[in-house]
JSON list of C-alpha atoms in Angstrom, two decimals:
[
{"chain": "A", "resi": 1, "resn": "ASP", "atom": "CA", "xyz": [8.36, 18.12, 3.80]},
{"chain": "A", "resi": 2, "resn": "THR", "atom": "CA", "xyz": [5.01, 17.22, 5.37]},
{"chain": "A", "resi": 3, "resn": "GLY", "atom": "CA", "xyz": [4.72, 13.66, 4.10]},
{"chain": "A", "resi": 4, "resn": "VAL", "atom": "CA", "xyz": [4.95, 10.41, 6.04]},
{"chain": "A", "resi": 5, "resn": "SER", "atom": "CA", "xyz": [8.45, 9.87, 7.35]},
{"chain": "A", "resi": 6, "resn": "GLN", "atom": "CA", "xyz": [9.97, 6.51, 8.23]},
{"chain": "A", "resi": 7, "resn": "ASN", "atom": "CA", "xyz": [13.26, 5.77, 9.95]},
{"chain": "A", "resi": 8, "resn": "PRO", "atom": "CA", "xyz": [15.59, 4.16, 9.38]},
{"chain": "A", "resi": 9, "resn": "ARG", "atom": "CA", "xyz": [15.37, 3.65, 5.62]},
{"chain": "A", "resi": 10, "resn": "HIS", "atom": "CA", "xyz": [17.48, 0.53, 5.80]},
{"chain": "A", "resi": 11, "resn": "LYS", "atom": "CA", "xyz": [18.28, -1.87, 8.61]},
{"chain": "A", "resi": 12, "resn": "ILE", "atom": "CA", "xyz": [20.52, -4.92, 8.54]},
{"chain": "A", "resi": 13, "resn": "THR", "atom": "CA", "xyz": [20.40, -7.08, 11.63]},
{"chain": "A", "resi": 14, "resn": "LYS", "atom": "CA", "xyz": [21.54, -10.49, 12.77]},
{"chain": "A", "resi": 15, "resn": "ARG", "atom": "CA", "xyz": [19.00, -13.20, 13.34]},
{"chain": "A", "resi": 16, "resn": "GLY", "atom": "CA", "xyz": [17.75, -13.15, 16.90]},
{"chain": "A", "resi": 17, "resn": "GLN", "atom": "CA", "xyz": [18.25, -9.43, 17.44]},
{"chain": "A", "resi": 18, "resn": "ASN", "atom": "CA", "xyz": [15.46, -6.97, 18.15]},
{"chain": "A", "resi": 19, "resn": "VAL", "atom": "CA", "xyz": [14.73, -4.06, 15.82]},
{"chain": "A", "resi": 20, "resn": "THR", "atom": "CA", "xyz": [12.49, -1.02, 16.08]},
{"chain": "A", "resi": 21, "resn": "PHE", "atom": "CA", "xyz": [11.19, 1.16, 13.29]},
{"chain": "A", "resi": 22, "resn": "ARG", "atom": "CA", "xyz": [9.62, 4.58, 13.60]},
{"chain": "A", "resi": 23, "resn": "CYS", "atom": "CA", "xyz": [6.89, 6.25, 11.57]},
{"chain": "A", "resi": 24, "resn": "ASP", "atom": "CA", "xyz": [5.93, 9.92, 11.72]},
{"chain": "A", "resi": 25, "resn": "PRO", "atom": "CA", "xyz": [2.58, 10.39, 10.00]},
{"chain": "A", "resi": 26, "resn": "ILE", "atom": "CA", "xyz": [1.17, 13.52, 8.44]},
{"chain": "A", "resi": 27, "resn": "SER", "atom": "CA", "xyz": [0.36, 15.65, 11.47]},
{"chain": "A", "resi": 28, "resn": "GLU", "atom": "CA", "xyz": [-3.38, 16.05, 10.99]},
{"chain": "A", "resi": 29, "resn": "HIS", "atom": "CA", "xyz": [-4.00, 12.37, 10.24]},
{"chain": "A", "resi": 30, "resn": "ASN", "atom": "CA", "xyz": [-5.57, 10.33, 13.02]},
{"chain": "A", "resi": 31, "resn": "ARG", "atom": "CA", "xyz": [-5.23, 6.98, 11.26]},
{"chain": "A", "resi": 32, "resn": "LEU", "atom": "CA", "xyz": [-1.98, 5.09, 10.93]},
{"chain": "A", "resi": 33, "resn": "TYR", "atom": "CA", "xyz": [-1.34, 1.78, 9.19]},
{"chain": "A", "resi": 34, "resn": "TRP", "atom": "CA", "xyz": [1.61, -0.61, 9.00]},
{"chain": "A", "resi": 35, "resn": "TYR", "atom": "CA", "xyz": [2.10, -2.88, 6.00]},
{"chain": "A", "resi": 36, "resn": "ARG", "atom": "CA", "xyz": [4.76, -5.37, 4.99]},
{"chain": "A", "resi": 37, "resn": "GLN", "atom": "CA", "xyz": [5.92, -5.86, 1.41]},
{"chain": "A", "resi": 38, "resn": "THR", "atom": "CA", "xyz": [8.09, -8.71, 0.21]},
{"chain": "A", "resi": 39, "resn": "LEU", "atom": "CA", "xyz": [9.79, -8.87, -3.16]},
{"chain": "A", "resi": 40, "resn": "GLY", "atom": "CA", "xyz": [7.37, -9.27, -6.03]},
{"chain": "A", "resi": 41, "resn": "GLN", "atom": "CA", "xyz": [4.31, -8.92, -3.84]},
{"chain": "A", "resi": 42, "resn": "GLY", "atom": "CA", "xyz": [1.90, -6.19, -2.93]},
{"chain": "A", "resi": 43, "resn": "PRO", "atom": "CA", "xyz": [1.87, -4.69, 0.55]},
{"chain": "A", "resi": 44, "resn": "GLU", "atom": "CA", "xyz": [0.09, -6.76, 3.21]},
{"chain": "A", "resi": 45, "resn": "PHE", "atom": "CA", "xyz": [-1.76, -5.17, 6.10]},
{"chain": "A", "resi": 46, "resn": "LEU", "atom": "CA", "xyz": [-0.23, -5.62, 9.56]},
{"chain": "A", "resi": 47, "resn": "THR", "atom": "CA", "xyz": [-2.00, -3.28, 11.95]},
{"chain": "A", "resi": 48, "resn": "TYR", "atom": "CA", "xyz": [-4.06, -0.11, 12.24]},
{"chain": "A", "resi": 49, "resn": "PHE", "atom": "CA", "xyz": [-4.29, 2.72, 14.79]},
{"chain": "A", "resi": 50, "resn": "GLN", "atom": "CA", "xyz": [-6.91, 5.36, 15.21]},
{"chain": "A", "resi": 51, "resn": "ASN", "atom": "CA", "xyz": [-5.27, 7.99, 17.35]},
{"chain": "A", "resi": 52, "resn": "GLU", "atom": "CA", "xyz": [-3.49, 6.00, 20.08]},
{"chain": "A", "resi": 53, "resn": "ALA", "atom": "CA", "xyz": [-5.82, 3.00, 19.95]},
{"chain": "A", "resi": 54, "resn": "GLN", "atom": "CA", "xyz": [-4.69, -0.10, 18.08]},
{"chain": "A", "resi": 55, "resn": "LEU", "atom": "CA", "xyz": [-7.97, -1.23, 16.54]},
{"chain": "A", "resi": 56, "resn": "GLU", "atom": "CA", "xyz": [-6.97, -4.09, 14.29]},
{"chain": "A", "resi": 57, "resn": "LYS", "atom": "CA", "xyz": [-4.12, -6.56, 13.94]},
{"chain": "A", "resi": 58, "resn": "SER", "atom": "CA", "xyz": [-3.53, -8.99, 11.13]},
{"chain": "A", "resi": 59, "resn": "ARG", "atom": "CA", "xyz": [-2.84, -12.68, 11.70]},
{"chain": "A", "resi": 60, "resn": "LEU", "atom": "CA", "xyz": [0.51, -11.88, 10.06]},
{"chain": "A", "resi": 61, "resn": "LEU", "atom": "CA", "xyz": [1.47, -9.99, 13.21]},
{"chain": "A", "resi": 62, "resn": "SER", "atom": "CA", "xyz": [2.97, -12.74, 15.33]},
{"chain": "A", "resi": 63, "resn": "ASP", "atom": "CA", "xyz": [3.72, -12.43, 19.04]},
{"chain": "A", "resi": 64, "resn": "ARG", "atom": "CA", "xyz": [7.21, -11.23, 18.15]},
{"chain": "A", "resi": 65, "resn": "PHE", "atom": "CA", "xyz": [5.76, -8.08, 16.60]},
{"chain": "A", "resi": 66, "resn": "SER", "atom": "CA", "xyz": [4.45, -5.18, 18.62]},
{"chain": "A", "resi": 67, "resn": "ALA", "atom": "CA", "xyz": [3.32, -1.74, 17.52]},
{"chain": "A", "resi": 68, "resn": "GLU", "atom": "CA", "xyz": [2.58, 1.33, 19.56]},
{"chain": "A", "resi": 69, "resn": "ARG", "atom": "CA", "xyz": [1.35, 4.82, 18.93]},
{"chain": "A", "resi": 70, "resn": "PRO", "atom": "CA", "xyz": [1.68, 6.72, 22.19]},
{"chain": "A", "resi": 71, "resn": "LYS", "atom": "CA", "xyz": [-0.13, 10.05, 22.26]},
{"chain": "A", "resi": 72, "resn": "GLY", "atom": "CA", "xyz": [-1.59, 9.34, 18.84]},
{"chain": "A", "resi": 73, "resn": "SER", "atom": "CA", "xyz": [1.32, 10.86, 16.96]},
{"chain": "A", "resi": 74, "resn": "PHE", "atom": "CA", "xyz": [4.34, 8.84, 15.82]},
{"chain": "A", "resi": 75, "resn": "SER", "atom": "CA", "xyz": [4.29, 5.05, 15.85]},
{"chain": "A", "resi": 76, "resn": "THR", "atom": "CA", "xyz": [6.89, 2.36, 16.43]},
{"chain": "A", "resi": 77, "resn": "LEU", "atom": "CA", "xyz": [6.98, -1.20, 15.17]},
{"chain": "A", "resi": 78, "resn": "GLU", "atom": "CA", "xyz": [9.24, -3.57, 17.09]},
{"chain": "A", "resi": 79, "resn": "ILE", "atom": "CA", "xyz": [10.25, -7.04, 15.99]},
{"chain": "A", "resi": 80, "resn": "GLN", "atom": "CA", "xyz": [11.77, -9.24, 18.66]},
{"chain": "A", "resi": 81, "resn": "ARG", "atom": "CA", "xyz": [14.05, -12.21, 17.98]},
{"chain": "A", "resi": 82, "resn": "THR", "atom": "CA", "xyz": [14.17, -11.48, 14.25]},
{"chain": "A", "resi": 83, "resn": "GLU", "atom": "CA", "xyz": [14.08, -14.34, 11.77]},
{"chain": "A", "resi": 84, "resn": "GLN", "atom": "CA", "xyz": [15.23, -14.42, 8.15]},
{"chain": "A", "resi": 85, "resn": "GLY", "atom": "CA", "xyz": [11.60, -14.56, 7.09]},
{"chain": "A", "resi": 86, "resn": "ASP", "atom": "CA", "xyz": [11.11, -11.10, 8.58]},
{"chain": "A", "resi": 87, "resn": "SER", "atom": "CA", "xyz": [13.24, -9.60, 5.80]},
{"chain": "A", "resi": 88, "resn": "ALA", "atom": "CA", "xyz": [10.92, -7.26, 3.93]},
{"chain": "A", "resi": 89, "resn": "MET", "atom": "CA", "xyz": [10.01, -3.64, 3.35]},
{"chain": "A", "resi": 90, "resn": "TYR", "atom": "CA", "xyz": [7.91, -2.26, 6.20]},
{"chain": "A", "resi": 91, "resn": "LEU", "atom": "CA", "xyz": [5.60, 0.50, 5.08]},
{"chain": "A", "resi": 92, "resn": "CYS", "atom": "CA", "xyz": [3.74, 3.04, 7.14]},
{"chain": "A", "resi": 93, "resn": "ALA", "atom": "CA", "xyz": [0.74, 4.97, 5.88]},
{"chain": "A", "resi": 94, "resn": "SER", "atom": "CA", "xyz": [-1.49, 7.61, 7.40]},
{"chain": "A", "resi": 95, "resn": "GLY", "atom": "CA", "xyz": [-4.92, 8.94, 6.57]},
{"chain": "A", "resi": 96, "resn": "ALA", "atom": "CA", "xyz": [-7.80, 11.00, 7.88]},
{"chain": "A", "resi": 97, "resn": "ARG", "atom": "CA", "xyz": [-11.30, 9.82, 8.75]},
{"chain": "A", "resi": 98, "resn": "ASP", "atom": "CA", "xyz": [-13.52, 9.89, 5.70]},
{"chain": "A", "resi": 99, "resn": "ARG", "atom": "CA", "xyz": [-16.78, 8.44, 4.48]},
{"chain": "A", "resi": 100, "resn": "GLY", "atom": "CA", "xyz": [-14.90, 5.88, 2.49]},
{"chain": "A", "resi": 101, "resn": "GLY", "atom": "CA", "xyz": [-12.24, 5.73, -0.12]},
{"chain": "A", "resi": 102, "resn": "THR", "atom": "CA", "xyz": [-9.91, 7.40, 2.30]},
{"chain": "A", "resi": 103, "resn": "GLU", "atom": "CA", "xyz": [-6.61, 8.09, 0.64]},
{"chain": "A", "resi": 104, "resn": "ALA", "atom": "CA", "xyz": [-3.67, 6.57, 2.46]},
{"chain": "A", "resi": 105, "resn": "PHE", "atom": "CA", "xyz": [-0.36, 8.41, 2.19]},
{"chain": "A", "resi": 106, "resn": "PHE", "atom": "CA", "xyz": [2.63, 6.11, 2.32]},
{"chain": "A", "resi": 107, "resn": "GLY", "atom": "CA", "xyz": [6.13, 6.66, 3.59]},
{"chain": "A", "resi": 108, "resn": "GLN", "atom": "CA", "xyz": [9.14, 5.38, 1.67]},
{"chain": "A", "resi": 109, "resn": "GLY", "atom": "CA", "xyz": [9.45, 2.39, 3.94]},
{"chain": "A", "resi": 110, "resn": "THR", "atom": "CA", "xyz": [12.11, 0.71, 6.04]},
{"chain": "A", "resi": 111, "resn": "ARG", "atom": "CA", "xyz": [13.90, -2.16, 4.33]},
{"chain": "A", "resi": 112, "resn": "LEU", "atom": "CA", "xyz": [14.85, -4.84, 6.84]},
{"chain": "A", "resi": 113, "resn": "THR", "atom": "CA", "xyz": [17.43, -7.48, 6.03]},
{"chain": "A", "resi": 114, "resn": "VAL", "atom": "CA", "xyz": [17.97, -10.25, 8.56]},
{"chain": "A", "resi": 115, "resn": "VAL", "atom": "CA", "xyz": [21.25, -12.11, 8.09]},
{"chain": "B", "resi": 1, "resn": "GLY", "atom": "CA", "xyz": [-12.20, -12.91, 2.15]},
{"chain": "B", "resi": 2, "resn": "ASN", "atom": "CA", "xyz": [-11.20, -9.87, 0.12]},
{"chain": "B", "resi": 3, "resn": "SER", "atom": "CA", "xyz": [-8.67, -10.16, -2.68]},
{"chain": "B", "resi": 4, "resn": "VAL", "atom": "CA", "xyz": [-7.32, -8.39, -5.74]},
{"chain": "B", "resi": 5, "resn": "THR", "atom": "CA", "xyz": [-5.98, -10.06, -8.86]},
{"chain": "B", "resi": 6, "resn": "GLN", "atom": "CA", "xyz": [-3.81, -8.19, -11.34]},
{"chain": "B", "resi": 7, "resn": "MET", "atom": "CA", "xyz": [-2.34, -9.22, -14.65]},
{"chain": "B", "resi": 8, "resn": "GLU", "atom": "CA", "xyz": [1.22, -10.37, -14.30]},
{"chain": "B", "resi": 9, "resn": "GLY", "atom": "CA", "xyz": [4.10, -8.35, -15.59]},
{"chain": "B", "resi": 10, "resn": "PRO", "atom": "CA", "xyz": [6.39, -7.12, -16.69]},
{"chain": "B", "resi": 11, "resn": "VAL", "atom": "CA", "xyz": [4.51, -5.29, -19.39]},
{"chain": "B", "resi": 12, "resn": "THR", "atom": "CA", "xyz": [6.82, -3.74, -21.97]},
{"chain": "B", "resi": 13, "resn": "LEU", "atom": "CA", "xyz": [5.48, -1.08, -24.34]},
{"chain": "B", "resi": 14, "resn": "SER", "atom": "CA", "xyz": [6.84, 1.40, -26.78]},
{"chain": "B", "resi": 15, "resn": "GLU", "atom": "CA", "xyz": [6.34, 5.09, -26.06]},
{"chain": "B", "resi": 16, "resn": "GLU", "atom": "CA", "xyz": [2.91, 6.37, -27.17]},
{"chain": "B", "resi": 17, "resn": "ALA", "atom": "CA", "xyz": [1.39, 2.87, -27.06]},
{"chain": "B", "resi": 18, "resn": "PHE", "atom": "CA", "xyz": [-1.96, 2.18, -25.41]},
{"chain": "B", "resi": 19, "resn": "LEU", "atom": "CA", "xyz": [-1.84, 0.67, -21.94]},
{"chain": "B", "resi": 20, "resn": "THR", "atom": "CA", "xyz": [-4.28, -1.64, -20.20]},
{"chain": "B", "resi": 21, "resn": "ILE", "atom": "CA", "xyz": [-3.53, -3.33, -16.88]},
{"chain": "B", "resi": 22, "resn": "ASN", "atom": "CA", "xyz": [-6.31, -5.65, -15.80]},
{"chain": "B", "resi": 23, "resn": "CYS", "atom": "CA", "xyz": [-7.55, -5.77, -12.22]},
{"chain": "B", "resi": 24, "resn": "THR", "atom": "CA", "xyz": [-10.39, -7.80, -10.75]},
{"chain": "B", "resi": 25, "resn": "TYR", "atom": "CA", "xyz": [-11.47, -8.04, -7.16]},
{"chain": "B", "resi": 26, "resn": "THR", "atom": "CA", "xyz": [-13.42, -10.15, -4.69]},
{"chain": "B", "resi": 27, "resn": "ALA", "atom": "CA", "xyz": [-14.99, -8.39, -1.74]},
{"chain": "B", "resi": 28, "resn": "THR", "atom": "CA", "xyz": [-17.60, -9.14, 0.88]},
{"chain": "B", "resi": 29, "resn": "GLY", "atom": "CA", "xyz": [-19.17, -5.69, 0.61]},
{"chain": "B", "resi": 30, "resn": "TYR", "atom": "CA", "xyz": [-18.95, -2.61, -1.58]},
{"chain": "B", "resi": 31, "resn": "PRO", "atom": "CA", "xyz": [-15.32, -1.59, -1.65]},
{"chain": "B", "resi": 32, "resn": "SER", "atom": "CA", "xyz": [-13.57, 1.55, -2.76]},
{"chain": "B", "resi": 33, "resn": "LEU", "atom": "CA", "xyz": [-11.00, 0.86, -5.47]},
{"chain": "B", "resi": 34, "resn": "PHE", "atom": "CA", "xyz": [-7.58, 2.36, -6.01]},
{"chain": "B", "resi": 35, "resn": "TRP", "atom": "CA", "xyz": [-4.57, 2.32, -8.26]},
{"chain": "B", "resi": 36, "resn": "TYR", "atom": "CA", "xyz": [-1.25, 3.08, -6.58]},
{"chain": "B", "resi": 37, "resn": "VAL", "atom": "CA", "xyz": [2.04, 3.61, -8.41]},
{"chain": "B", "resi": 38, "resn": "GLN", "atom": "CA", "xyz": [5.57, 3.00, -7.17]},
{"chain": "B", "resi": 39, "resn": "TYR", "atom": "CA", "xyz": [8.31, 4.69, -9.13]},
{"chain": "B", "resi": 40, "resn": "PRO", "atom": "CA", "xyz": [11.86, 3.33, -8.77]},
{"chain": "B", "resi": 41, "resn": "GLY", "atom": "CA", "xyz": [13.28, 4.27, -5.38]},
{"chain": "B", "resi": 42, "resn": "GLU", "atom": "CA", "xyz": [10.11, 6.00, -4.22]},
{"chain": "B", "resi": 43, "resn": "GLY", "atom": "CA", "xyz": [7.18, 5.21, -1.97]},
{"chain": "B", "resi": 44, "resn": "LEU", "atom": "CA", "xyz": [3.68, 4.22, -3.02]},
{"chain": "B", "resi": 45, "resn": "GLN", "atom": "CA", "xyz": [1.61, 7.09, -4.41]},
{"chain": "B", "resi": 46, "resn": "LEU", "atom": "CA", "xyz": [-2.09, 7.15, -5.04]},
{"chain": "B", "resi": 47, "resn": "LEU", "atom": "CA", "xyz": [-2.73, 7.41, -8.78]},
{"chain": "B", "resi": 48, "resn": "LEU", "atom": "CA", "xyz": [-6.52, 7.38, -8.85]},
{"chain": "B", "resi": 49, "resn": "LYS", "atom": "CA", "xyz": [-9.55, 6.05, -7.01]},
{"chain": "B", "resi": 50, "resn": "ALA", "atom": "CA", "xyz": [-13.26, 5.32, -7.37]},
{"chain": "B", "resi": 51, "resn": "THR", "atom": "CA", "xyz": [-15.66, 4.91, -4.47]},
{"chain": "B", "resi": 52, "resn": "LYS", "atom": "CA", "xyz": [-18.80, 3.50, -6.08]},
{"chain": "B", "resi": 53, "resn": "ALA", "atom": "CA", "xyz": [-20.00, 1.58, -9.09]},
{"chain": "B", "resi": 54, "resn": "ASP", "atom": "CA", "xyz": [-19.63, 3.31, -12.50]},
{"chain": "B", "resi": 55, "resn": "ASP", "atom": "CA", "xyz": [-17.33, 5.97, -11.04]},
{"chain": "B", "resi": 56, "resn": "LYS", "atom": "CA", "xyz": [-14.34, 6.79, -13.21]},
{"chain": "B", "resi": 57, "resn": "GLY", "atom": "CA", "xyz": [-11.09, 7.75, -11.55]},
{"chain": "B", "resi": 58, "resn": "SER", "atom": "CA", "xyz": [-8.57, 9.70, -13.59]},
{"chain": "B", "resi": 59, "resn": "ASN", "atom": "CA", "xyz": [-5.19, 11.33, -13.12]},
{"chain": "B", "resi": 60, "resn": "LYS", "atom": "CA", "xyz": [-2.14, 12.10, -15.28]},
{"chain": "B", "resi": 61, "resn": "GLY", "atom": "CA", "xyz": [-3.85, 10.63, -18.35]},
{"chain": "B", "resi": 62, "resn": "PHE", "atom": "CA", "xyz": [-4.66, 7.35, -16.58]},
{"chain": "B", "resi": 63, "resn": "GLU", "atom": "CA", "xyz": [-8.25, 6.21, -16.16]},
{"chain": "B", "resi": 64, "resn": "ALA", "atom": "CA", "xyz": [-10.08, 3.36, -14.50]},
{"chain": "B", "resi": 65, "resn": "THR", "atom": "CA", "xyz": [-13.83, 2.68, -14.22]},
{"chain": "B", "resi": 66, "resn": "TYR", "atom": "CA", "xyz": [-15.40, 0.82, -11.30]},
{"chain": "B", "resi": 67, "resn": "ARG", "atom": "CA", "xyz": [-17.36, -2.02, -12.89]},
{"chain": "B", "resi": 68, "resn": "LYS", "atom": "CA", "xyz": [-19.47, -3.78, -10.30]},
{"chain": "B", "resi": 69, "resn": "GLU", "atom": "CA", "xyz": [-21.00, -6.24, -12.75]},
{"chain": "B", "resi": 70, "resn": "THR", "atom": "CA", "xyz": [-17.59, -7.60, -13.74]},
{"chain": "B", "resi": 71, "resn": "THR", "atom": "CA", "xyz": [-15.88, -6.77, -10.40]},
{"chain": "B", "resi": 72, "resn": "SER", "atom": "CA", "xyz": [-13.14, -5.02, -12.33]},
{"chain": "B", "resi": 73, "resn": "PHE", "atom": "CA", "xyz": [-11.12, -1.81, -12.22]},
{"chain": "B", "resi": 74, "resn": "HIS", "atom": "CA", "xyz": [-8.84, -1.93, -15.25]},
{"chain": "B", "resi": 75, "resn": "LEU", "atom": "CA", "xyz": [-6.21, 0.80, -15.64]},
{"chain": "B", "resi": 76, "resn": "GLU", "atom": "CA", "xyz": [-5.85, 2.46, -19.05]},
{"chain": "B", "resi": 77, "resn": "LYS", "atom": "CA", "xyz": [-3.77, 5.16, -20.64]},
{"chain": "B", "resi": 78, "resn": "GLY", "atom": "CA", "xyz": [-4.00, 6.21, -24.25]},
{"chain": "B", "resi": 79, "resn": "SER", "atom": "CA", "xyz": [-0.36, 7.09, -24.81]},
{"chain": "B", "resi": 80, "resn": "VAL", "atom": "CA", "xyz": [2.35, 6.01, -22.37]},
{"chain": "B", "resi": 81, "resn": "GLN", "atom": "CA", "xyz": [5.63, 7.80, -21.80]},
{"chain": "B", "resi": 82, "resn": "VAL", "atom": "CA", "xyz": [9.00, 6.54, -20.63]},
{"chain": "B", "resi": 83, "resn": "SER", "atom": "CA", "xyz": [8.35, 8.36, -17.36]},
{"chain": "B", "resi": 84, "resn": "ASP", "atom": "CA", "xyz": [5.37, 6.06, -16.71]},
{"chain": "B", "resi": 85, "resn": "SER", "atom": "CA", "xyz": [7.74, 3.15, -16.10]},
{"chain": "B", "resi": 86, "resn": "ALA", "atom": "CA", "xyz": [6.90, 1.96, -12.61]},
{"chain": "B", "resi": 87, "resn": "VAL", "atom": "CA", "xyz": [5.09, -0.76, -10.67]},
{"chain": "B", "resi": 88, "resn": "TYR", "atom": "CA", "xyz": [1.31, -0.35, -10.54]},
{"chain": "B", "resi": 89, "resn": "PHE", "atom": "CA", "xyz": [-0.79, -1.79, -7.72]},
{"chain": "B", "resi": 90, "resn": "CYS", "atom": "CA", "xyz": [-4.53, -2.24, -7.73]},
{"chain": "B", "resi": 91, "resn": "ALA", "atom": "CA", "xyz": [-6.12, -2.17, -4.28]},
{"chain": "B", "resi": 92, "resn": "LEU", "atom": "CA", "xyz": [-9.45, -2.15, -2.50]},
{"chain": "B", "resi": 93, "resn": "SER", "atom": "CA", "xyz": [-10.61, -0.95, 0.87]},
{"chain": "B", "resi": 94, "resn": "LEU", "atom": "CA", "xyz": [-13.72, -1.65, 2.89]},
{"chain": "B", "resi": 95, "resn": "MET", "atom": "CA", "xyz": [-15.05, 0.31, 5.81]},
{"chain": "B", "resi": 96, "resn": "GLN", "atom": "CA", "xyz": [-14.56, -2.30, 8.53]},
{"chain": "B", "resi": 97, "resn": "GLY", "atom": "CA", "xyz": [-13.96, -1.77, 12.20]},
{"chain": "B", "resi": 98, "resn": "GLY", "atom": "CA", "xyz": [-13.60, 1.93, 11.63]},
{"chain": "B", "resi": 99, "resn": "GLY", "atom": "CA", "xyz": [-10.58, 1.57, 9.43]},
{"chain": "B", "resi": 100, "resn": "ASN", "atom": "CA", "xyz": [-9.97, 1.52, 5.71]},
{"chain": "B", "resi": 101, "resn": "LYS", "atom": "CA", "xyz": [-7.16, -0.98, 5.41]},
{"chain": "B", "resi": 102, "resn": "LEU", "atom": "CA", "xyz": [-6.06, -1.67, 1.88]},
{"chain": "B", "resi": 103, "resn": "THR", "atom": "CA", "xyz": [-5.89, -5.06, 0.20]},
{"chain": "B", "resi": 104, "resn": "PHE", "atom": "CA", "xyz": [-3.39, -4.97, -2.66]},
{"chain": "B", "resi": 105, "resn": "GLY", "atom": "CA", "xyz": [-2.76, -7.00, -5.76]},
{"chain": "B", "resi": 106, "resn": "THR", "atom": "CA", "xyz": [0.72, -8.30, -6.47]},
{"chain": "B", "resi": 107, "resn": "GLY", "atom": "CA", "xyz": [1.63, -5.38, -8.71]},
{"chain": "B", "resi": 108, "resn": "THR", "atom": "CA", "xyz": [2.35, -5.07, -12.41]},
{"chain": "B", "resi": 109, "resn": "GLN", "atom": "CA", "xyz": [5.67, -3.72, -13.60]},
{"chain": "B", "resi": 110, "resn": "LEU", "atom": "CA", "xyz": [5.45, -1.45, -16.62]},
{"chain": "B", "resi": 111, "resn": "LYS", "atom": "CA", "xyz": [8.47, -0.71, -18.79]},
{"chain": "B", "resi": 112, "resn": "VAL", "atom": "CA", "xyz": [8.12, 1.91, -21.49]},
{"chain": "B", "resi": 113, "resn": "GLU", "atom": "CA", "xyz": [10.84, 2.07, -24.14]},
{"chain": "B", "resi": 114, "resn": "LEU", "atom": "CA", "xyz": [11.65, 4.69, -26.72]}
]
């Protein structure tokens, strides 16, 4: 399967713990996006990488959140000192540079539950 | 800022009925427009897209036309099937800062019954 892969699919953690999610994009894609989706809402943009450079971060990405994409391949999203409000589906998407209307391919997401 | 507004669901239809899901947008420039679909237990999949005014995107019997004058991108299908039951998201993207981040609507759940 050459789609976007996210691990783990589900994560339950206690409030205050740190968690890390991984995203493996489609190999030829240089762009990688993280989104967060809560129940009944559409995905909300968190951050964007072009190759290894993090070019944009949303105001939603508090200081407790950090994302990396070393070597421009896979990416990790870490949440420190988790709070119940962090419970959501975290989606990763990848895409290739285009003139516009670039299609983003999404992974199946990591569902985080903070108890 | 940029935003997308979709009609609220759930929308319940009988098989072979006509489907319309309304979508309007607000954008600071000239966005590209998308419909994504999320089937139960699966990730988001691109259904169709349009990159400029009057373009029509189509796929799997679904269509949507980019209407700049009404800032709309309504999704239509002439005859729905039970297998079309899913959540549908309208989205836009703008070329900003080198990226094409997507701004999504809240989604519309479609239920198709026999």
